[in-house]
mmCIF file of C-alpha atoms in Angstrom:
data_model
loop_
_atom_site.group_PDB
_atom_site.id
_atom_site.type_symbol
_atom_site.label_atom_id
_atom_site.label_comp_id
_atom_site.label_asym_id
_atom_site.label_seq_id
_atom_site.Cartn_x
_atom_site.Cartn_y
_atom_site.Cartn_z
ATOM 1 C CA MET A 1 -12.179 24.443 3.273
ATOM 2 C CA ASN A 2 -8.737 26.045 3.371
ATOM 3 C CA ASP A 3 -6.440 24.300 0.881
ATOM 4 C CA LEU A 4 -3.612 23.783 3.384
ATOM 5 C CA LEU A 5 -5.980 22.364 5.991
ATOM 6 C CA SER A 6 -7.434 20.067 3.345
ATOM 7 C CA ALA A 7 -3.920 18.944 2.366
ATOM 8 C CA LEU A 8 -3.057 18.339 6.016
ATOM 9 C CA LEU A 9 -6.149 16.188 6.551
ATOM 10 C CA LEU A 10 -5.455 14.188 3.387
ATOM 11 C CA GLY A 11 -1.848 13.626 4.497
ATOM 12 C CA ILE A 12 -2.992 12.387 7.890
ATOM 13 C CA LEU A 13 -5.542 10.106 6.214
ATOM 14 C CA GLU A 14 -2.831 8.711 3.906
ATOM 15 C CA GLY A 15 -0.502 8.001 6.824
ATOM 16 C CA LEU A 16 -3.270 6.251 8.732
ATOM 17 C CA THR A 17 -4.426 4.063 5.842
ATOM 18 C CA GLU A 18 -1.348 3.270 3.704
ATOM 19 C CA PHE A 19 -0.262 0.283 5.802
ATOM 20 C CA LEU A 20 -3.612 -0.802 7.161
ATOM 21 C CA PRO A 21 -5.253 -3.251 4.710
ATOM 22 C CA ILE A 22 -8.152 -0.894 4.016
ATOM 23 C CA SER A 23 -6.882 0.962 0.901
ATOM 24 C CA SER A 24 -5.266 4.368 1.263
ATOM 25 C CA THR A 25 -6.095 5.235 -2.356
ATOM 26 C CA GLY A 26 -9.744 4.371 -1.827
ATOM 27 C CA HIS A 27 -9.967 6.503 1.294
ATOM 28 C CA LEU A 28 -8.211 9.422 -0.415
ATOM 29 C CA LEU A 29 -10.590 9.268 -3.387
ATOM 30 C CA ILE A 30 -13.587 9.172 -1.076
ATOM 31 C CA ALA A 31 -12.264 12.024 1.074
ATOM 32 C CA GLN A 32 -11.560 14.168 -1.980
ATOM 33 C CA HIS A 33 -15.244 14.155 -2.831
ATOM 34 C CA TRP A 34 -15.639 16.430 0.193
ATOM 35 C CA LEU A 35 -12.179 17.995 0.559
ATOM 36 C CA GLY A 36 -11.619 18.727 -3.117
ATOM 37 C CA ALA A 37 -9.975 16.709 -5.868
ATOM 38 C CA ARG A 38 -6.180 16.591 -6.047
ATOM 39 C CA SER A 39 -3.756 15.783 -8.843
ATOM 40 C CA ASP A 40 -2.350 12.326 -9.545
ATOM 41 C CA LEU A 41 1.035 13.680 -8.474
ATOM 42 C CA PHE A 42 -0.382 14.700 -5.095
ATOM 43 C CA ASN A 43 -2.027 11.323 -4.507
ATOM 44 C CA ILE A 44 1.111 9.388 -5.439
ATOM 45 C CA VAL A 45 3.740 11.543 -3.745
ATOM 46 C CA ILE A 46 1.994 11.658 -0.376
ATOM 47 C CA GLN A 47 2.050 7.855 -0.479
ATOM 48 C CA ALA A 48 5.816 8.205 -0.691
ATOM 49 C CA GLY A 49 5.613 10.170 2.554
ATOM 50 C CA ALA A 50 4.109 7.129 4.220
ATOM 51 C CA ILE A 51 6.761 4.954 2.583
ATOM 52 C CA LEU A 52 9.433 7.238 4.062
ATOM 53 C CA ALA A 53 7.872 6.390 7.419
ATOM 54 C CA ILE A 54 8.268 2.654 6.785
ATOM 55 C CA SER A 55 11.863 3.283 5.787
ATOM 56 C CA LEU A 56 12.435 4.881 9.186
ATOM 57 C CA VAL A 57 10.684 2.050 11.025
ATOM 58 C CA TYR A 58 12.797 -0.561 9.216
ATOM 59 C CA ARG A 59 15.994 1.512 9.042
ATOM 60 C CA GLN A 60 18.050 -1.084 10.941
ATOM 61 C CA ARG A 61 16.706 -3.917 8.792
ATOM 62 C CA ILE A 62 17.420 -1.968 5.622
ATOM 63 C CA TRP A 63 20.946 -1.165 6.811
ATOM 64 C CA SER A 64 21.637 -4.803 7.629
ATOM 65 C CA LEU A 65 20.435 -5.858 4.167
ATOM 66 C CA ALA A 66 22.494 -3.155 2.462
ATOM 67 C CA THR A 67 25.677 -4.085 4.326
ATOM 68 C CA GLY A 68 25.123 -7.839 4.675
ATOM 69 C CA TRP A 69 25.896 -9.095 1.181
ATOM 70 C CA ARG A 70 28.395 -11.591 2.514
ATOM 71 C CA ASP A 71 25.604 -13.288 4.459
ATOM 72 C CA ALA A 72 23.703 -15.716 2.206
ATOM 73 C CA ALA A 73 20.351 -15.203 3.955
ATOM 74 C CA SER A 74 20.563 -11.404 3.771
ATOM 75 C CA ARG A 75 21.645 -11.528 0.147
ATOM 76 C CA ASP A 76 18.773 -13.847 -0.759
ATOM 77 C CA TYR A 77 16.214 -11.628 1.016
ATOM 78 C CA ALA A 78 17.499 -8.455 -0.651
ATOM 79 C CA LEU A 79 17.473 -10.101 -4.073
ATOM 80 C CA LYS A 80 13.882 -11.199 -3.565
ATOM 81 C CA ILE A 81 12.850 -7.647 -2.631
ATOM 82 C CA ALA A 82 14.552 -6.392 -5.791
ATOM 83 C CA ALA A 83 12.911 -9.096 -7.896
ATOM 84 C CA ALA A 84 9.405 -8.343 -6.586
ATOM 85 C CA PHE A 85 9.958 -4.663 -7.349
ATOM 86 C CA ALA A 86 11.206 -5.582 -10.839
ATOM 87 C CA VAL A 87 8.044 -7.579 -11.516
ATOM 88 C CA THR A 88 5.927 -4.601 -10.471
ATOM 89 C CA ALA A 89 7.945 -2.239 -12.665
ATOM 90 C CA VAL A 90 8.065 -4.456 -15.757
ATOM 91 C CA VAL A 91 4.335 -5.246 -15.650
ATOM 92 C CA GLY A 92 3.087 -2.041 -14.063
ATOM 93 C CA LEU A 93 4.705 0.491 -16.384
ATOM 94 C CA PRO A 94 2.990 -0.787 -19.577
ATOM 95 C CA VAL A 95 -0.285 -1.053 -17.650
ATOM 96 C CA ARG A 96 0.021 2.585 -16.605
ATOM 97 C CA LEU A 97 1.025 3.765 -20.076
ATOM 98 C CA LEU A 98 -1.970 1.952 -21.599
ATOM 99 C CA GLY A 99 -4.298 3.464 -19.005
ATOM 100 C CA TRP A 100 -5.622 0.136 -17.765
ATOM 101 C CA GLU A 101 -7.401 1.049 -14.549
ATOM 102 C CA LEU A 102 -10.940 1.447 -13.288
ATOM 103 C CA PRO A 103 -12.420 4.959 -13.063
ATOM 104 C CA GLU A 104 -11.459 6.669 -9.819
ATOM 105 C CA THR A 105 -15.065 7.124 -8.740
ATOM 106 C CA VAL A 106 -16.664 6.020 -5.493
ATOM 107 C CA GLY A 107 -18.720 3.178 -7.020
ATOM 108 C CA PRO A 108 -15.777 1.019 -8.163
ATOM 109 C CA VAL A 109 -13.903 1.844 -4.945
ATOM 110 C CA ALA A 110 -16.864 0.671 -2.878
ATOM 111 C CA TRP A 111 -17.012 -2.656 -4.710
ATOM 112 C CA ALA A 112 -13.262 -3.098 -4.369
ATOM 113 C CA LEU A 113 -13.543 -2.503 -0.622
ATOM 114 C CA ILE A 114 -16.275 -5.131 -0.259
ATOM 115 C CA ILE A 115 -14.660 -7.750 -2.475
ATOM 116 C CA GLY A 116 -11.301 -7.160 -0.830
ATOM 117 C CA GLY A 117 -12.835 -7.543 2.622
ATOM 118 C CA VAL A 118 -14.414 -10.891 1.745
ATOM 119 C CA TRP A 119 -11.125 -11.998 0.162
ATOM 120 C CA MET A 120 -9.247 -11.112 3.364
ATOM 121 C CA LEU A 121 -11.614 -13.142 5.549
ATOM 122 C CA LEU A 122 -11.326 -16.207 3.334
ATOM 123 C CA ALA A 123 -7.577 -15.891 2.778
ATOM 124 C CA GLU A 124 -6.754 -15.473 6.459
ATOM 125 C CA ARG A 125 -8.926 -18.444 7.397
ATOM 126 C CA PHE A 126 -7.161 -20.608 4.799
ATOM 127 C CA ALA A 127 -3.682 -19.408 5.780
ATOM 128 C CA GLU A 128 -4.348 -20.176 9.440
ATOM 129 C CA SER A 129 -5.047 -23.805 8.530
ATOM 130 C CA ARG A 130 -1.549 -24.183 7.072
ATOM 131 C CA PRO A 131 1.743 -24.746 8.921
ATOM 132 C CA ASP A 132 3.483 -21.662 10.324
ATOM 133 C CA SER A 133 6.168 -20.527 7.882
ATOM 134 C CA THR A 134 8.477 -17.561 7.209
ATOM 135 C CA THR A 135 9.895 -18.955 3.954
ATOM 136 C CA ILE A 136 9.695 -16.613 0.959
ATOM 137 C CA THR A 137 9.625 -18.637 -2.249
ATOM 138 C CA TRP A 138 10.166 -17.243 -5.732
ATOM 139 C CA THR A 139 6.489 -17.881 -6.428
ATOM 140 C CA ILE A 140 5.650 -15.536 -3.558
ATOM 141 C CA VAL A 141 8.094 -12.966 -4.920
ATOM 142 C CA VAL A 142 6.407 -12.886 -8.332
ATOM 143 C CA ALA A 143 2.909 -12.912 -6.818
ATOM 144 C CA VAL A 144 3.682 -9.970 -4.516
ATOM 145 C CA GLY A 145 4.979 -7.985 -7.483
ATOM 146 C CA LEU A 146 1.842 -8.717 -9.506
ATOM 147 C CA ALA A 147 -0.426 -7.959 -6.524
ATOM 148 C CA GLN A 148 0.992 -4.443 -6.390
ATOM 149 C CA VAL A 149 0.081 -3.957 -10.051
ATOM 150 C CA LEU A 150 -3.425 -5.268 -9.380
ATOM 151 C CA ALA A 151 -3.892 -2.729 -6.598
ATOM 152 C CA GLY A 152 -2.951 0.035 -9.005
ATOM 153 C CA VAL A 153 -5.523 -1.096 -11.563
ATOM 154 C CA PHE A 154 -8.376 -1.423 -9.051
ATOM 155 C CA PRO A 155 -8.595 1.635 -6.751
ATOM 156 C CA GLY A 156 -9.794 0.519 -3.332
ATOM 157 C CA THR A 157 -8.014 -2.833 -3.472
ATOM 158 C CA SER A 158 -5.188 -1.900 -1.052
ATOM 159 C CA ARG A 159 -1.630 -2.598 -2.120
ATOM 160 C CA SER A 160 -0.651 -3.930 1.298
ATOM 161 C CA ALA A 161 -3.721 -6.173 1.628
ATOM 162 C CA ALA A 162 -3.409 -7.640 -1.867
ATOM 163 C CA ALA A 163 0.285 -8.411 -1.436
ATOM 164 C CA ILE A 164 0.211 -9.602 2.186
ATOM 165 C CA PHE A 165 -2.664 -12.006 1.658
ATOM 166 C CA ILE A 166 -1.375 -13.497 -1.572
ATOM 167 C CA ALA A 167 1.921 -14.115 0.226
ATOM 168 C CA MET A 168 0.066 -15.788 3.095
ATOM 169 C CA LEU A 169 -1.985 -17.943 0.736
ATOM 170 C CA LEU A 170 1.166 -19.110 -1.028
ATOM 171 C CA GLY A 171 2.853 -20.226 2.177
ATOM 172 C CA LEU A 172 4.271 -17.178 4.004
ATOM 173 C CA THR A 173 1.793 -17.756 6.788
ATOM 174 C CA ARG A 174 3.554 -15.841 9.586
ATOM 175 C CA LYS A 175 1.765 -12.480 9.415
ATOM 176 C CA PRO A 176 4.605 -10.256 10.686
ATOM 177 C CA ALA A 177 6.989 -11.878 8.174
ATOM 178 C CA ALA A 178 4.529 -11.351 5.312
ATOM 179 C CA ALA A 179 3.940 -7.732 6.332
ATOM 180 C CA GLU A 180 7.668 -7.005 6.598
ATOM 181 C CA PHE A 181 8.413 -8.360 3.130
ATOM 182 C CA VAL A 182 5.502 -6.507 1.531
ATOM 183 C CA PHE A 183 6.349 -3.249 3.295
ATOM 184 C CA LEU A 184 9.999 -3.465 2.242
ATOM 185 C CA VAL A 185 9.016 -4.183 -1.374
ATOM 186 C CA GLY A 186 6.749 -1.140 -1.176
ATOM 187 C CA ILE A 187 9.689 1.180 -0.464
ATOM 188 C CA PRO A 188 11.294 1.111 -3.943
ATOM 189 C CA THR A 189 7.874 0.673 -5.567
ATOM 190 C CA MET A 190 6.329 3.851 -4.189
ATOM 191 C CA PHE A 191 9.483 5.944 -4.435
ATOM 192 C CA ALA A 192 9.774 4.924 -8.104
ATOM 193 C CA ALA A 193 6.088 5.722 -8.689
ATOM 194 C CA SER A 194 6.560 9.151 -7.102
ATOM 195 C CA GLY A 195 9.619 9.850 -9.234
ATOM 196 C CA TYR A 196 7.777 8.790 -12.383
ATOM 197 C CA ALA A 197 4.774 10.980 -11.517
ATOM 198 C CA LEU A 198 7.091 13.933 -10.856
ATOM 199 C CA LEU A 199 8.826 13.487 -14.216
ATOM 200 C CA GLU A 200 5.422 13.267 -15.926
ATOM 201 C CA THR A 201 4.287 16.488 -14.273
ATOM 202 C CA VAL A 202 7.415 18.381 -15.265
ATOM 203 C CA GLY A 203 7.555 16.864 -18.747
ATOM 204 C CA GLU A 204 3.941 17.790 -19.495
ATOM 205 C CA GLY A 205 4.399 21.349 -18.243
ATOM 206 C CA ARG A 206 2.022 20.971 -15.284
ATOM 207 C CA ALA A 207 4.536 21.839 -12.572
ATOM 208 C CA GLY A 208 3.418 25.466 -12.424
ATOM 209 C CA SER A 209 -0.164 24.529 -11.594
ATOM 210 C CA GLU A 210 0.727 22.092 -8.805
ATOM 211 C CA ASP A 211 0.097 23.104 -5.178
ATOM 212 C CA TRP A 212 3.626 22.407 -3.966
ATOM 213 C CA THR A 213 3.048 23.884 -0.504
ATOM 214 C CA GLY A 214 -0.001 21.703 0.059
ATOM 215 C CA LEU A 215 1.904 18.708 -1.275
ATOM 216 C CA ALA A 216 4.761 19.345 1.176
ATOM 217 C CA VAL A 217 2.334 19.673 4.102
ATOM 218 C CA ALA A 218 0.535 16.450 3.145
ATOM 219 C CA PHE A 219 3.842 14.620 2.621
ATOM 220 C CA ALA A 220 5.071 15.592 6.106
ATOM 221 C CA ALA A 221 1.734 14.656 7.699
ATOM 222 C CA ALA A 222 1.725 11.279 5.944
ATOM 223 C CA THR A 223 5.257 10.571 7.150
ATOM 224 C CA VAL A 224 4.533 11.338 10.796
ATOM 225 C CA THR A 225 1.196 9.533 10.982
ATOM 226 C CA GLY A 226 2.494 6.649 8.874
ATOM 227 C CA PHE A 227 5.366 6.071 11.282
ATOM 228 C CA ALA A 228 3.027 5.878 14.277
ATOM 229 C CA THR A 229 0.521 3.696 12.415
ATOM 230 C CA VAL A 230 2.984 1.080 11.204
ATOM 231 C CA ARG A 231 4.605 0.798 14.641
ATOM 232 C CA TRP A 232 1.164 0.077 16.073
ATOM 233 C CA LEU A 233 0.180 -2.319 13.270
ATOM 234 C CA LEU A 234 3.303 -4.484 13.603
ATOM 235 C CA GLY A 235 2.538 -5.020 17.268
ATOM 236 C CA TYR A 236 -1.143 -5.643 16.601
ATOM 237 C CA ILE A 237 -0.805 -8.324 13.932
ATOM 238 C CA ALA A 238 1.675 -10.301 16.039
ATOM 239 C CA THR A 239 -1.229 -11.393 18.258
ATOM 240 C CA HIS A 240 -4.422 -10.466 16.390
ATOM 241 C CA ARG A 241 -6.250 -11.363 13.190
ATOM 242 C CA PHE A 242 -6.918 -9.093 10.209
ATOM 243 C CA ALA A 243 -10.662 -9.773 10.409
ATOM 244 C CA PRO A 244 -11.638 -6.378 11.962
ATOM 245 C CA PHE A 245 -10.093 -4.594 8.974
ATOM 246 C CA ALA A 246 -11.969 -6.884 6.598
ATOM 247 C CA TRP A 247 -15.314 -6.167 8.251
ATOM 248 C CA TYR A 248 -14.531 -2.445 8.232
ATOM 249 C CA ARG A 249 -13.923 -2.614 4.474
ATOM 250 C CA ILE A 250 -17.178 -4.479 3.895
ATOM 251 C CA GLY A 251 -19.163 -2.052 6.055
ATOM 252 C CA LEU A 252 -17.649 1.052 4.464
ATOM 253 C CA GLY A 253 -18.143 -0.288 0.950
ATOM 254 C CA ALA A 254 -21.773 -1.166 1.647
ATOM 255 C CA ALA A 255 -22.420 2.256 3.178
ATOM 256 C CA LEU A 256 -20.963 3.955 0.121
ATOM 257 C CA LEU A 257 -23.077 1.900 -2.273
ATOM 258 C CA LEU A 258 -26.231 2.621 -0.266
ATOM 259 C CA GLY A 259 -25.530 6.299 0.290
ATOM 260 C CA LEU A 260 -24.259 7.554 -3.032
ATOM 261 C CA PRO A 261 -26.252 8.328 -6.191
ATOM 262 C CA ALA A 262 -25.810 6.161 -9.251
ATOM 263 C CA GLY A 263 -22.714 7.011 -11.272
ATOM 264 C CA SER A 264 -20.723 8.338 -8.315
#
């Protein structure tokens, strides 16, 4: 398949799956078995394209947080976003440097999809039995930061799913509020990850071998599709459960385990 077309399709896939709790990384790894493998820089930076989309969706919220330091509630919320990002950075950087992650093959991704789907069903059921709340405690802040690290270690976990559902389990039971906090924490997280991956690529002398045109096409596609997807998702979760996404994960993971040869 033409490299640019492949990059375009991967960018669209990233934009569609980054914010849905079905694992964008898992879907990209699976798709690349047929569309051709891409570099770590490609896989990370196109996620930043989707994060740019969330920045556009929440641009008014971000502006109010950036300019609302005199308001105690805004200041507290912004500090908690920064703290969750700090937890991810402080724990995640050593994890990355030590290479602590599962192999990026379809087998581990399939298991992560299934386990994550079951976890979502159980977590949502438990959260729904608790009082409705939009309070973000410091326990939730730390847990969201650690959940993002966990998603990086286990491809197929889904950063958004891991973080949203741990927040819900710990008391942030209003789904739109949990999603907003997790998405906003994801903005500095993914931009920092993209910057780090770019510095690694340049520092190791791999910049000349990178498909920058394909990366730009995928980044733009991820931004456009990500914007449309997150606008739809925020409306959906206000009145619907996450269960369909959980069953999709379980079904896809099972299909992969049944359809792929051992070692894939």
